[in-house]
XYZ file of C-alpha atoms in Angstrom:
331
model
C 10.538 -16.727 -17.108
C 7.906 -17.978 -19.480
C 9.862 -17.749 -22.719
C 11.130 -20.845 -24.442
C 14.888 -21.245 -23.668
C 15.843 -21.726 -27.327
C 13.861 -18.639 -28.304
C 15.442 -16.650 -25.480
C 18.880 -17.819 -26.586
C 18.224 -16.544 -30.103
C 17.153 -13.173 -28.698
C 20.330 -12.945 -26.619
C 22.502 -13.803 -29.615
C 20.700 -11.226 -31.764
C 20.944 -8.513 -29.094
C 24.715 -8.779 -28.989
C 25.353 -9.124 -32.701
C 26.964 -5.935 -34.011
C 27.043 -4.388 -30.531
C 30.806 -3.714 -30.560
C 30.531 -1.571 -33.673
C 27.480 0.276 -32.328
C 29.222 1.046 -29.041
C 32.312 2.244 -30.862
C 30.224 4.601 -32.996
C 28.568 5.912 -29.844
C 31.979 6.588 -28.316
C 33.103 8.299 -31.539
C 30.076 10.601 -31.532
C 30.700 11.550 -27.897
C 34.398 12.097 -28.600
C 33.518 14.555 -31.378
C 31.455 16.520 -28.850
C 34.442 16.920 -26.503
C 35.704 19.857 -28.554
C 32.393 21.649 -28.154
C 30.928 23.346 -25.110
C 28.929 20.241 -24.161
C 28.786 19.498 -20.412
C 27.600 15.932 -21.000
C 30.204 14.970 -23.620
C 32.875 13.678 -21.229
C 30.349 11.612 -19.270
C 28.845 10.116 -22.448
C 32.303 9.362 -23.849
C 33.401 7.578 -20.669
C 30.194 5.546 -20.455
C 30.470 4.432 -24.093
C 34.093 3.389 -23.562
C 33.202 1.428 -20.420
C 30.290 -0.309 -22.138
C 32.544 -1.302 -25.031
C 35.280 -2.423 -22.648
C 32.810 -4.614 -20.718
C 31.500 -6.136 -23.951
C 35.005 -6.966 -25.217
C 35.921 -8.450 -21.855
C 32.779 -10.565 -21.534
C 32.933 -11.984 -25.057
C 36.713 -11.929 -25.592
C 36.925 -15.612 -26.526
C 34.546 -15.105 -29.445
C 36.275 -11.936 -30.624
C 39.736 -13.459 -30.267
C 41.153 -13.276 -26.772
C 44.424 -11.562 -27.690
C 42.816 -8.801 -29.759
C 39.932 -8.251 -27.333
C 42.317 -7.962 -24.391
C 44.555 -5.564 -26.306
C 41.715 -3.178 -27.101
C 40.194 -3.591 -23.636
C 43.508 -2.503 -22.119
C 43.696 0.509 -24.449
C 40.163 1.531 -23.540
C 40.886 1.105 -19.812
C 43.937 3.339 -20.092
C 41.897 5.945 -21.943
C 39.142 5.926 -19.324
C 41.779 6.219 -16.586
C 43.243 9.248 -18.348
C 39.882 11.020 -18.003
C 39.335 10.122 -14.326
C 40.843 13.290 -12.892
C 38.902 15.573 -15.235
C 35.684 13.750 -14.478
C 36.214 13.722 -10.700
C 37.074 17.399 -10.582
C 34.120 18.305 -12.780
C 31.755 16.436 -10.439
C 33.393 17.822 -7.298
C 33.383 21.381 -8.602
C 29.673 21.156 -9.409
C 28.896 19.594 -6.026
C 30.888 22.220 -4.094
C 29.260 25.081 -6.000
C 25.815 23.667 -5.193
C 26.668 23.202 -1.507
C 27.895 26.775 -1.184
C 24.406 28.014 -2.106
C 22.619 26.035 0.622
C 21.373 27.783 3.754
C 22.399 24.960 6.094
C 26.074 25.201 5.065
C 27.888 27.448 7.517
C 30.126 30.336 6.567
C 33.275 28.539 7.688
C 32.278 25.433 5.739
C 31.792 27.554 2.631
C 35.234 29.055 3.175
C 36.771 25.578 3.284
C 34.920 24.405 0.188
C 35.927 27.564 -1.648
C 39.563 26.884 -0.704
C 39.323 23.495 -2.374
C 37.861 25.049 -5.520
C 40.671 27.596 -5.556
C 43.259 24.875 -5.115
C 41.834 22.819 -7.973
C 42.083 25.804 -10.323
C 45.498 26.874 -8.993
C 46.887 23.452 -9.863
C 45.526 23.622 -13.387
C 42.737 21.212 -12.518
C 39.956 23.092 -14.182
C 37.911 20.188 -15.466
C 37.230 19.219 -19.048
C 38.646 22.141 -21.038
C 39.273 21.609 -24.738
C 43.059 21.778 -24.419
C 43.070 19.271 -21.561
C 41.061 16.744 -23.556
C 42.881 17.138 -26.871
C 45.331 14.281 -26.035
C 42.304 12.096 -25.229
C 40.787 12.766 -28.654
C 44.098 11.986 -30.330
C 44.522 8.721 -28.447
C 40.974 7.650 -29.249
C 41.552 8.427 -32.926
C 44.606 6.139 -32.895
C 42.614 3.363 -31.220
C 39.815 3.880 -33.730
C 42.060 3.338 -36.747
C 43.109 -0.056 -35.426
C 39.638 -0.948 -34.185
C 38.088 -0.408 -37.610
C 40.635 -2.643 -39.314
C 39.297 -5.662 -37.454
C 35.913 -7.357 -37.752
C 34.131 -7.596 -34.413
C 31.494 -10.144 -35.358
C 30.112 -12.627 -32.863
C 29.491 -16.168 -34.132
C 26.258 -17.032 -35.893
C 24.466 -19.630 -33.703
C 22.834 -21.163 -36.770
C 26.260 -22.152 -38.107
C 27.968 -24.639 -35.806
C 31.395 -24.075 -37.357
C 31.157 -20.352 -36.500
C 30.577 -20.952 -32.797
C 33.734 -22.176 -31.038
C 33.315 -23.422 -27.483
C 30.524 -21.896 -25.429
C 27.733 -19.939 -27.067
C 27.334 -16.189 -26.706
C 24.252 -16.857 -24.568
C 26.149 -19.145 -22.200
C 29.042 -16.690 -21.875
C 26.623 -13.830 -21.170
C 24.723 -15.886 -18.604
C 27.941 -16.900 -16.827
C 29.162 -13.303 -16.659
C 25.866 -12.074 -15.185
C 25.838 -14.795 -12.518
C 29.451 -14.064 -11.580
C 28.823 -10.316 -11.261
C 25.652 -10.900 -9.228
C 27.732 -12.905 -6.769
C 30.327 -10.121 -6.599
C 27.639 -7.518 -5.989
C 26.182 -9.551 -3.119
C 29.632 -9.887 -1.531
C 30.666 -6.246 -1.893
C 27.347 -4.814 -0.679
C 27.773 -6.852 2.489
C 31.134 -5.110 3.020
C 29.784 -1.559 2.578
C 29.299 -0.911 6.293
C 30.640 2.642 6.664
C 31.764 5.615 4.589
C 35.319 4.442 5.219
C 34.661 1.228 3.281
C 36.256 2.794 0.212
C 37.291 -0.373 -1.591
C 33.971 -2.147 -1.015
C 32.041 0.897 -2.254
C 34.206 1.088 -5.367
C 33.927 -2.633 -6.122
C 30.178 -2.741 -5.519
C 29.755 0.177 -7.909
C 31.867 -1.597 -10.540
C 29.765 -4.759 -10.214
C 26.554 -2.733 -10.595
C 27.842 -0.883 -13.661
C 29.056 -4.028 -15.383
C 25.776 -5.790 -14.687
C 23.941 -2.858 -16.250
C 26.183 -2.843 -19.296
C 25.678 -6.561 -19.889
C 21.931 -6.490 -19.246
C 21.050 -3.319 -21.182
C 21.185 -4.941 -24.649
C 18.802 -7.608 -23.272
C 15.953 -5.385 -22.116
C 13.715 -6.980 -24.742
C 14.372 -10.551 -23.571
C 11.964 -10.356 -20.615
C 9.962 -7.664 -18.842
C 12.082 -8.330 -15.751
C 15.288 -7.063 -17.363
C 14.089 -3.467 -17.827
C 12.972 -3.269 -14.205
C 16.238 -4.786 -12.974
C 18.192 -2.212 -15.003
C 16.197 0.594 -13.350
C 17.035 -0.792 -9.894
C 20.708 -1.126 -10.799
C 20.819 2.468 -12.035
C 19.298 3.665 -8.759
C 21.867 1.701 -6.764
C 24.715 2.873 -8.994
C 23.741 6.527 -8.539
C 23.843 6.228 -4.752
C 27.092 4.263 -4.714
C 28.550 6.819 -7.106
C 27.538 9.715 -4.867
C 29.208 8.020 -1.884
C 32.316 7.319 -3.921
C 32.562 10.934 -5.118
C 32.305 12.190 -1.536
C 34.930 9.669 -0.416
C 37.298 11.070 -3.040
C 36.591 14.663 -2.041
C 36.981 13.789 1.649
C 40.395 12.282 0.978
C 41.445 15.242 -1.147
C 40.523 17.763 1.528
C 42.240 15.700 4.240
C 45.403 15.461 2.184
C 45.295 19.104 1.157
C 45.693 20.004 4.823
C 48.982 18.086 4.902
C 48.058 16.230 8.085
C 46.882 12.987 6.554
C 49.868 11.750 4.563
C 49.293 8.248 5.884
C 46.054 8.215 3.874
C 48.021 9.017 0.727
C 50.370 6.095 1.379
C 47.495 3.733 2.178
C 45.569 4.830 -0.894
C 48.565 4.540 -3.215
C 49.269 1.022 -1.973
C 45.859 -0.176 -3.158
C 45.431 -0.388 -6.953
C 41.693 0.182 -6.624
C 42.330 3.599 -5.059
C 45.526 4.693 -6.793
C 43.503 7.326 -8.659
C 42.623 8.987 -5.358
C 46.192 9.582 -4.295
C 47.253 10.651 -7.783
C 44.530 13.297 -8.008
C 45.268 14.952 -4.683
C 46.990 18.360 -4.778
C 50.241 18.510 -2.860
C 49.679 20.080 0.573
C 50.823 23.624 1.107
C 51.441 25.676 4.229
C 48.112 26.755 5.658
C 47.216 29.580 7.983
C 45.175 28.925 11.103
C 41.954 30.214 9.548
C 42.487 28.164 6.386
C 43.034 24.982 8.375
C 39.905 25.601 10.434
C 37.909 26.214 7.267
C 39.175 23.011 5.641
C 38.446 21.047 8.810
C 34.892 22.421 8.756
C 34.535 21.490 5.075
C 35.846 18.020 5.881
C 33.162 17.564 8.552
C 30.484 18.706 6.105
C 31.605 16.297 3.374
C 31.683 13.433 5.859
C 28.179 14.274 7.052
C 26.850 14.346 3.483
C 28.534 11.009 2.776
C 26.814 9.528 5.828
C 23.459 10.767 4.514
C 24.070 9.039 1.180
C 25.123 5.871 2.980
C 21.981 6.011 5.096
C 19.892 6.127 1.919
C 21.794 3.156 0.516
C 21.321 1.264 3.758
C 17.570 1.834 3.850
C 17.173 0.682 0.256
C 19.856 -1.893 -0.418
C 22.084 -2.880 2.505
C 21.632 -5.412 5.329
C 20.237 -8.002 2.934
C 17.676 -5.696 1.313
C 19.253 -6.185 -2.124
C 19.065 -9.969 -1.893
C 15.696 -10.240 -3.621
C 16.988 -8.210 -6.568
C 20.227 -10.211 -6.774
C 18.239 -13.460 -6.766
C 15.997 -12.039 -9.455
C 19.062 -11.275 -11.587
C 20.357 -14.797 -11.044
C 16.991 -16.349 -11.882
C 16.679 -14.294 -15.051
C 20.199 -15.189 -16.200
C 19.811 -18.871 -15.313
C 16.843 -19.116 -17.660
C 18.851 -18.055 -20.716
């Protein structure tokens, strides 16, 4: 990096100043769209909440640890409350697309259609207005308390305003820590059954993006790194979505209860078990159709994993991770 460290530090400080309020306003705007027929509203709302949550977590000491943690927990709970709607929305869209493809067999379509029917039969119809009304109410309650507090980061030009480590140092430390986590978790993504590693690698990628995005003007490298992270996140997300659908189909057949128990015992995958419809008695044809759908989902997950492997696994992401670390170290 050719920039002067002190100049870079000032840019980092400036990039984060006022960010909490801007992210909250972005979340508010997306929340208002939830009551409209906007297919992107739920996604935008969740992303804004996660960005704000990451910001409060990263800079909690400057905001006041107790207050930052309190709001971070509230935001996490709110995001969790939308997980099922989001997952079912994505799965429904994916299944409907698959059913139109020529290389999907008739029996596979029957199995996928059974899953769609079961989602709707259990009242899992996605992001309807009535389903998201409690989310809007909860966000409104959080917003009232959020606006009562100032979320200002310290001014680096005033020593008395900057307790402990600077915003730049905190940001740098967080990026380096997440880069290390990403390296570790990518090494553990060795099959489509590596559910926890896939989930944790995706989290590390997302959090790196959220921390780096306000800094895309610091160096030319940052914008390119963000593009790479988005590409990796999309592929990890596709694998994760198929892992969830695979588990749901397996459990819907009622012959994989051990997966429910295993999933529920792991906090990282508790959402999977909670979102699965209770199994019902299936006829022979229904079971065959679901088994065929299960094979199709597993095959598609392997294709996504193959793409990830060619681009990022087996050490191929190391140059990007080192680039992230080098960029952060220069702050």
